[in-house]
XYZ file of C-alpha atoms in Angstrom:
506
model
C -18.891 5.713 -11.721
C -20.508 6.050 -8.340
C -22.330 3.890 -5.865
C -24.141 6.244 -3.532
C -26.496 9.180 -3.756
C -28.789 11.279 -1.619
C -31.166 8.415 -1.237
C -34.352 6.754 -0.045
C -34.646 2.939 -0.105
C -37.769 0.866 -0.405
C -39.278 0.466 3.067
C -38.255 -2.593 4.990
C -35.584 -3.734 2.546
C -32.345 -4.967 4.185
C -29.063 -3.447 3.134
C -27.510 -5.345 0.277
C -24.789 -7.856 1.086
C -26.030 -8.709 4.595
C -28.566 -11.092 6.094
C -31.575 -9.884 8.038
C -30.504 -11.274 11.426
C -33.151 -12.171 13.929
C -30.945 -10.962 16.767
C -29.965 -7.669 15.141
C -26.343 -8.182 14.145
C -25.970 -4.560 13.131
C -26.923 -3.437 16.636
C -24.265 -5.535 18.354
C -21.068 -3.765 19.320
C -18.077 -4.514 17.145
C -15.943 -7.409 18.348
C -12.805 -5.313 18.165
C -12.910 -2.289 20.389
C -10.339 -0.371 18.336
C -12.684 -0.304 15.327
C -14.129 2.981 16.545
C -10.930 4.159 18.207
C -9.071 7.255 16.995
C -7.103 6.606 13.809
C -3.537 5.387 14.058
C -1.107 8.277 13.798
C 1.552 7.753 11.165
C 5.210 8.133 11.884
C 8.310 6.911 10.095
C 11.577 5.349 10.986
C 14.530 7.736 10.737
C 15.667 7.918 7.142
C 19.270 7.187 8.116
C 18.369 3.846 9.694
C 16.299 2.806 6.676
C 18.871 3.765 4.059
C 22.159 2.940 5.777
C 22.580 -0.629 4.475
C 21.182 0.025 0.944
C 23.463 3.053 0.575
C 26.480 1.056 1.765
C 25.722 -1.755 -0.706
C 25.404 0.706 -3.580
C 28.723 2.285 -2.559
C 30.388 -1.147 -2.541
C 29.148 -1.855 -6.076
C 30.235 1.597 -7.305
C 33.744 1.246 -5.863
C 34.041 -2.282 -7.257
C 33.051 -1.157 -10.751
C 35.310 1.898 -10.773
C 38.288 -0.130 -9.570
C 37.604 -2.969 -12.029
C 37.299 -0.522 -14.936
C 40.617 1.075 -14.063
C 42.312 -2.326 -13.872
C 40.736 -3.428 -17.174
C 41.914 -0.254 -18.908
C 45.568 -1.069 -18.134
C 45.418 -4.862 -18.006
C 46.581 -5.668 -21.534
C 48.317 -2.489 -22.613
C 49.965 -0.518 -19.811
C 51.042 2.092 -22.367
C 47.474 3.214 -22.964
C 46.976 6.637 -21.478
C 43.858 6.491 -19.312
C 41.686 9.572 -19.252
C 38.805 10.017 -16.762
C 36.776 6.836 -16.667
C 33.976 7.802 -19.025
C 33.212 4.105 -19.455
C 32.002 4.116 -15.863
C 29.608 6.955 -16.644
C 27.837 4.688 -19.127
C 28.017 1.505 -17.056
C 27.553 2.514 -13.411
C 24.043 4.059 -13.531
C 22.612 1.062 -15.369
C 24.290 -1.436 -13.024
C 22.961 0.342 -9.941
C 19.461 0.558 -11.405
C 19.459 -3.148 -12.313
C 20.625 -4.110 -8.837
C 18.019 -1.851 -7.261
C 15.207 -3.315 -9.378
C 16.371 -6.823 -8.497
C 16.120 -6.184 -4.754
C 19.867 -6.385 -4.191
C 19.809 -3.227 -2.047
C 16.946 -4.361 0.158
C 17.493 -4.840 3.877
C 17.328 -8.571 4.580
C 17.035 -10.746 7.640
C 19.414 -13.400 6.330
C 22.539 -11.881 4.777
C 24.322 -14.153 2.295
C 26.684 -13.124 -0.489
C 26.465 -16.545 -2.138
C 22.681 -16.236 -2.419
C 23.145 -12.924 -4.231
C 26.058 -13.967 -6.460
C 23.988 -15.286 -9.427
C 21.870 -12.123 -9.511
C 24.972 -9.923 -9.265
C 26.658 -11.793 -12.119
C 23.649 -11.635 -14.450
C 23.173 -7.908 -13.918
C 26.871 -7.200 -14.379
C 26.808 -9.029 -17.729
C 23.697 -7.138 -18.873
C 25.162 -3.776 -17.903
C 28.465 -4.578 -19.612
C 26.682 -5.709 -22.771
C 24.917 -2.366 -22.845
C 28.222 -0.537 -22.448
C 29.793 -2.599 -25.262
C 26.849 -1.746 -27.509
C 27.354 1.910 -26.661
C 31.055 1.585 -27.400
C 30.169 0.010 -30.766
C 28.461 3.238 -31.670
C 31.754 5.001 -30.869
C 34.009 3.089 -33.284
C 34.374 0.056 -31.013
C 36.301 1.809 -28.277
C 35.597 2.695 -24.683
C 35.491 6.512 -24.573
C 39.115 7.556 -23.907
C 39.840 4.132 -22.395
C 41.224 1.922 -25.103
C 39.555 -0.779 -27.200
C 36.761 -2.938 -25.714
C 38.500 -6.234 -26.434
C 37.311 -9.618 -25.089
C 40.286 -9.676 -22.754
C 39.421 -6.293 -21.268
C 35.766 -7.317 -20.831
C 36.784 -10.565 -19.102
C 39.069 -8.695 -16.718
C 36.362 -6.088 -16.112
C 33.621 -8.616 -15.268
C 35.826 -10.920 -13.213
C 37.411 -8.133 -11.202
C 34.119 -6.324 -10.638
C 32.362 -9.448 -9.369
C 35.294 -10.409 -7.139
C 35.480 -6.968 -5.573
C 31.692 -6.733 -5.176
C 31.527 -10.123 -3.473
C 34.451 -9.338 -1.149
C 33.038 -5.917 -0.320
C 29.600 -7.314 0.455
C 31.049 -10.132 2.552
C 32.970 -7.621 4.665
C 29.934 -5.344 4.933
C 27.634 -8.213 5.978
C 30.156 -9.301 8.611
C 30.099 -5.798 10.084
C 26.271 -5.672 9.941
C 25.993 -8.976 11.825
C 28.330 -7.701 14.538
C 26.315 -4.503 14.875
C 23.060 -6.472 15.013
C 24.384 -8.707 17.791
C 25.682 -5.798 19.837
C 22.689 -3.507 19.311
C 19.556 -5.605 18.718
C 16.380 -3.759 17.841
C 13.249 -4.360 19.975
C 10.542 -6.201 18.059
C 6.899 -7.129 18.669
C 5.432 -10.485 17.658
C 1.819 -10.433 16.455
C 0.172 -13.670 17.522
C 1.017 -15.650 20.660
C 0.200 -19.052 19.171
C 2.593 -21.954 18.865
C 4.250 -20.554 15.721
C 4.617 -17.098 17.261
C 6.342 -18.512 20.314
C 8.750 -20.577 18.227
C 9.628 -17.559 16.094
C 10.170 -15.419 19.209
C 12.450 -18.102 20.673
C 14.480 -18.220 17.457
C 14.893 -14.439 17.404
C 15.991 -14.438 21.042
C 18.572 -17.166 20.474
C 19.941 -15.974 17.121
C 21.535 -12.556 17.498
C 22.531 -12.246 13.824
C 18.983 -11.150 12.965
C 19.360 -8.101 15.192
C 15.900 -8.457 16.764
C 15.057 -8.718 20.455
C 11.397 -9.685 21.076
C 9.831 -7.762 23.951
C 6.381 -9.366 23.935
C 3.353 -10.588 22.021
C 0.348 -8.662 20.731
C -2.665 -10.958 20.847
C -6.187 -10.160 22.120
C -6.943 -13.764 23.071
C -3.709 -15.748 23.500
C -3.967 -19.540 23.671
C -2.884 -21.342 26.813
C 0.430 -22.855 25.746
C 3.446 -23.909 27.649
C 6.233 -22.488 25.865
C 9.414 -21.967 24.154
C 9.552 -18.439 25.574
C 8.550 -16.546 28.706
C 7.774 -13.276 26.917
C 4.639 -11.481 28.135
C 1.419 -10.986 26.196
C 1.080 -7.218 26.176
C -2.538 -7.092 25.026
C -4.508 -6.789 21.830
C -4.463 -4.356 18.976
C -5.252 -1.446 21.268
C -1.759 -1.547 22.842
C 0.154 -1.642 19.560
C 0.645 2.088 19.046
C 1.594 2.612 22.692
C 4.226 -0.145 22.633
C 5.637 0.935 19.254
C 6.194 4.457 20.505
C 7.374 3.452 23.987
C 10.057 1.025 22.748
C 10.751 2.709 19.375
C 9.822 -0.426 17.504
C 11.035 -0.581 13.893
C 10.205 -4.230 13.118
C 7.074 -6.289 13.745
C 6.814 -10.019 13.037
C 3.276 -11.251 12.317
C 2.644 -14.982 12.651
C -0.270 -17.226 11.779
C -2.062 -19.229 14.427
C -3.450 -16.476 16.645
C -6.835 -17.104 18.268
C -8.297 -14.107 16.407
C -6.781 -14.015 12.917
C -8.901 -11.011 11.849
C -7.643 -8.959 14.773
C -4.044 -9.959 14.027
C -4.484 -8.900 10.386
C -5.854 -5.529 11.530
C -2.888 -5.102 13.886
C -0.545 -5.917 11.003
C -2.036 -3.066 8.967
C -1.765 -0.707 11.928
C 1.904 -1.613 12.398
C 2.638 -0.814 8.762
C 0.894 2.548 9.093
C 2.964 3.306 12.180
C 6.083 3.088 10.022
C 7.226 -0.379 11.111
C 8.706 -2.919 8.744
C 6.364 -5.897 8.986
C 7.450 -9.479 8.355
C 4.836 -12.182 7.860
C 5.582 -15.800 8.830
C 2.968 -18.165 7.306
C 1.911 -21.361 9.014
C 1.833 -23.783 6.061
C 5.111 -25.418 5.122
C 3.960 -25.365 1.490
C 5.070 -21.734 1.563
C 8.626 -22.920 2.015
C 9.463 -21.692 -1.494
C 9.308 -18.190 -0.012
C 12.518 -18.838 1.862
C 14.393 -19.561 -1.358
C 13.945 -15.965 -2.476
C 12.158 -16.955 -5.679
C 9.388 -14.516 -4.846
C 10.310 -10.808 -4.458
C 10.386 -9.636 -0.858
C 10.884 -13.116 0.579
C 13.406 -14.154 3.176
C 13.913 -16.781 5.857
C 14.245 -16.565 9.601
C 16.115 -19.532 11.059
C 14.320 -21.886 8.688
C 10.918 -20.180 8.869
C 9.773 -18.742 5.523
C 9.297 -15.019 5.937
C 7.580 -12.522 3.656
C 8.284 -8.798 3.771
C 5.034 -6.817 3.799
C 5.214 -3.805 1.513
C 4.908 -0.258 2.718
C 1.432 1.269 2.996
C 0.102 2.818 -0.191
C 0.501 6.379 1.087
C 4.138 5.698 1.992
C 5.175 4.561 -1.503
C 7.204 6.812 -3.814
C 4.417 7.181 -6.388
C 1.870 8.625 -3.969
C 3.070 12.200 -4.538
C 2.505 11.651 -8.268
C -1.029 10.467 -7.511
C -1.811 13.697 -5.682
C -0.258 15.721 -8.514
C -2.472 13.837 -10.985
C -5.521 14.557 -8.820
C -4.843 18.298 -8.645
C -4.011 18.621 -12.340
C -6.942 16.566 -13.593
C -9.472 18.131 -11.208
C -8.332 21.669 -12.003
C -8.370 21.134 -15.765
C -11.646 19.242 -15.494
C -13.393 22.080 -13.679
C -12.193 24.546 -16.319
C -12.985 22.355 -19.328
C -16.375 21.255 -17.999
C -17.484 24.715 -16.860
C -20.155 24.939 -19.622
C -21.468 21.464 -18.727
C -21.566 22.377 -15.044
C -23.515 25.542 -15.849
C -26.057 23.638 -17.955
C -26.475 21.012 -15.237
C -27.020 23.727 -12.635
C -29.722 25.377 -14.780
C -31.456 22.046 -15.395
C -31.455 21.206 -11.672
C -32.747 24.695 -10.835
C -35.756 24.254 -13.111
C -36.346 20.639 -11.985
C -36.037 20.858 -8.168
C -36.081 24.580 -7.432
C -33.534 26.673 -5.529
C -30.386 25.054 -4.178
C -28.789 23.192 -7.078
C -25.951 21.737 -4.974
C -26.554 18.936 -2.503
C -24.193 18.859 0.498
C -23.794 15.710 2.516
C -21.459 14.472 5.250
C -19.167 11.640 4.199
C -16.358 9.744 5.909
C -12.897 10.012 4.373
C -9.265 9.322 5.209
C -8.698 8.062 8.773
C -12.394 8.383 9.551
C -12.469 12.166 9.163
C -15.819 13.612 8.076
C -16.036 16.084 5.184
C -18.794 17.651 3.085
C -19.243 16.168 -0.373
C -20.819 18.205 -3.199
C -23.258 16.880 -5.794
C -25.955 18.215 -8.053
C -29.335 17.696 -6.431
C -31.362 14.980 -8.145
C -34.038 14.696 -5.447
C -34.966 16.873 -2.495
C -35.041 14.750 0.717
C -37.901 15.405 3.085
C -35.472 16.104 5.974
C -31.838 15.779 7.061
C -32.456 12.446 8.780
C -33.692 10.929 5.532
C -30.613 12.222 3.692
C -28.227 10.758 6.270
C -29.816 7.358 6.906
C -31.663 6.217 3.768
C -29.945 4.002 1.254
C -30.897 3.949 -2.441
C -33.161 6.169 -4.552
C -32.726 4.595 -7.970
C -36.436 3.740 -8.184
C -37.837 6.624 -6.137
C -41.016 8.000 -7.719
C -40.214 11.558 -6.581
C -37.227 11.811 -8.940
C -37.878 13.816 -12.089
C -36.639 13.300 -15.626
C -33.611 15.561 -15.130
C -32.601 13.732 -11.942
C -32.842 10.309 -13.583
C -30.804 11.473 -16.579
C -28.078 12.956 -14.391
C -27.871 9.848 -12.249
C -27.658 7.516 -15.227
C -24.863 9.600 -16.759
C -23.150 10.351 -13.382
C -23.253 14.067 -14.204
C -24.539 14.702 -10.684
C -21.072 13.725 -9.384
C -19.125 16.389 -11.317
C -19.043 18.913 -8.418
C -16.925 16.382 -6.526
C -14.002 17.538 -8.661
C -13.911 20.451 -6.223
C -13.578 17.964 -3.356
C -10.655 16.373 -5.219
C -8.995 19.755 -5.725
C -9.426 20.574 -2.015
C -7.843 17.266 -0.973
C -10.972 15.758 0.585
C -11.022 13.080 -2.123
C -8.926 11.537 -4.875
C -9.836 10.591 -8.419
C -9.468 6.899 -7.526
C -10.112 5.319 -4.151
C -12.835 3.671 -2.087
C -16.145 5.470 -2.527
C -17.068 7.609 0.521
C -20.070 6.667 2.611
C -22.169 8.529 5.161
C -21.044 8.292 8.811
C -24.254 6.491 9.817
C -23.615 3.639 7.371
C -19.881 3.597 8.077
C -20.662 2.897 11.729
C -23.108 0.100 10.872
C -20.975 -1.522 8.187
C -17.857 -1.395 10.383
C -19.716 -3.398 13.003
C -21.123 -5.908 10.526
C -18.067 -6.407 8.277
C -14.634 -6.629 9.942
C -12.711 -5.287 6.924
C -14.938 -2.317 6.179
C -13.148 0.195 8.435
C -9.822 -0.646 6.763
C -11.049 1.114 3.608
C -10.238 4.443 5.231
C -6.477 3.941 5.097
C -6.331 6.072 1.933
C -8.356 9.040 0.652
C -11.771 8.187 -0.775
C -12.314 8.580 -4.501
C -14.658 9.468 -7.329
C -14.339 5.934 -8.625
C -12.604 2.758 -7.483
C -11.785 -0.865 -8.122
C -15.111 -2.023 -6.690
C -17.082 0.275 -8.982
C -15.370 -0.790 -12.214
C -16.095 -4.407 -11.243
C -19.830 -3.714 -11.142
C -20.187 -3.179 -7.376
C -22.336 -0.057 -7.611
C -25.749 0.775 -6.281
C -27.519 -1.968 -4.346
C -24.723 -4.555 -4.287
C -22.817 -6.497 -1.630
C -21.112 -4.321 0.984
C -18.786 -7.186 1.920
C -17.626 -7.540 -1.692
C -17.047 -3.810 -1.978
C -14.907 -3.786 1.162
C -12.869 -6.718 -0.162
C -12.224 -4.999 -3.511
C -11.398 -1.677 -1.838
C -8.842 -3.290 0.471
C -7.387 -5.191 -2.459
C -6.948 -1.868 -4.276
C -5.189 -0.330 -1.260
C -2.810 -3.232 -0.700
C -1.833 -3.520 -4.382
C -1.864 0.196 -5.156
C 0.219 1.591 -7.969
C -0.097 4.655 -10.162
C -0.646 2.426 -13.181
C -3.555 0.746 -11.394
C -5.163 4.178 -10.978
C -4.758 4.837 -14.705
C -6.393 1.499 -15.527
C -9.343 2.212 -13.234
C -9.850 5.649 -14.776
C -9.817 4.132 -18.279
C -12.324 1.447 -17.263
C -14.522 4.094 -15.625
C -14.549 6.160 -18.830
C -15.574 3.053 -20.777
C -18.366 2.274 -18.301
C -19.733 5.814 -18.574
C -20.446 5.117 -22.256
C -22.840 2.374 -21.108
C -24.523 3.860 -18.011
C -26.769 1.604 -15.978
C -28.236 4.170 -13.607
C -26.687 2.756 -10.455
């Protein structure tokens, strides 16, 4: 389940996953100065600005459905006495949920009712079919609204779609006018040829509601251009400019001189609460602009992909923390006898001091103290903080080897989870000394600290434990963060439980 322990490596052995450079690559300063800078402080766009258009679209659909249901109730038999529209109570929630799941309430760059019409029609038919099925369970009638005849259903669907389309067309017209009159300042990540063309398009086309104020690029190419916007600097100026100009949108483009630095700036922008749009360079990605892939859009002919919110900003993150607290609390109670037996065994094996305390780096680079059962007594604090792996250390006794192979030495970390220092699932925490070295050697390593560290993670269940590639671990950890979901956590916990039945001692 784990990858690191209070440890001593074999002398002279290089850290796994890196070459032994003749020039000392680990001693060179990191290329990107912000790697060791203070963590980016999170802030969010005002809720009203983020929810205004989605709420208005949902209101349009609700009004259209209520009006269409009322018309359908009287369309073929005006003598029918219409009670409160209980048919809407069955139909409206499902229709709104289907539209929400289909991305029909998402803020878009290009607003087009005709692009949305097929999706609106399909979801209206599905919701109506559900309501008809419900009515079939009630003797074939809409509750207090007359029989659900084919004529009534035709009037209902046709009227609802017509009103929804007209309402959205009017709403989009108003949104375009507001965007033109009050454009939002936007930063463009990457001052290459593509970035300049995108900035020129945003400047010329007011319907997108974006006014570029400059480029963020640490090493801009020398290009004569489609725009005279300034290059504001590299990643280090991003937070300052976002707060100074109240930036809500950032457009990231391919083709910057330093793609790794642009990718890091993209992540920082998302953590600052900005909506990030990614414009790829290859025209083969043109299918993105058709909307066939969720979250895709187009910006004056450029395919544009909406970058999802950071993991900690997604709705399910509160449930993750609730799962952590519940599972850690119940685990400490249920495993109390096991913890007591482990403590006694360690006491007899290594002497006084059954718990091993060590500094680890967690969320946003903050250092905390991790708890473990002692499996080996280091000769001094320096050895504990700077030595790598002790799997084959001759000083480890039988109890220590057994606890390491079964991962029982990690059980006290449930207290760290309960305190909030860690999570059940996340990138494994490392000691500050190695975090500094790995961050210099591997550009993506520092990005692991965007979320709380964990007892187990995606890298560990894929066999990246013990003396394995640091670069691979960082790649898997960042993949976990960018694709996070609560179900992914459940899968990792299940795979971890299965791996504990076949311990390998790493």
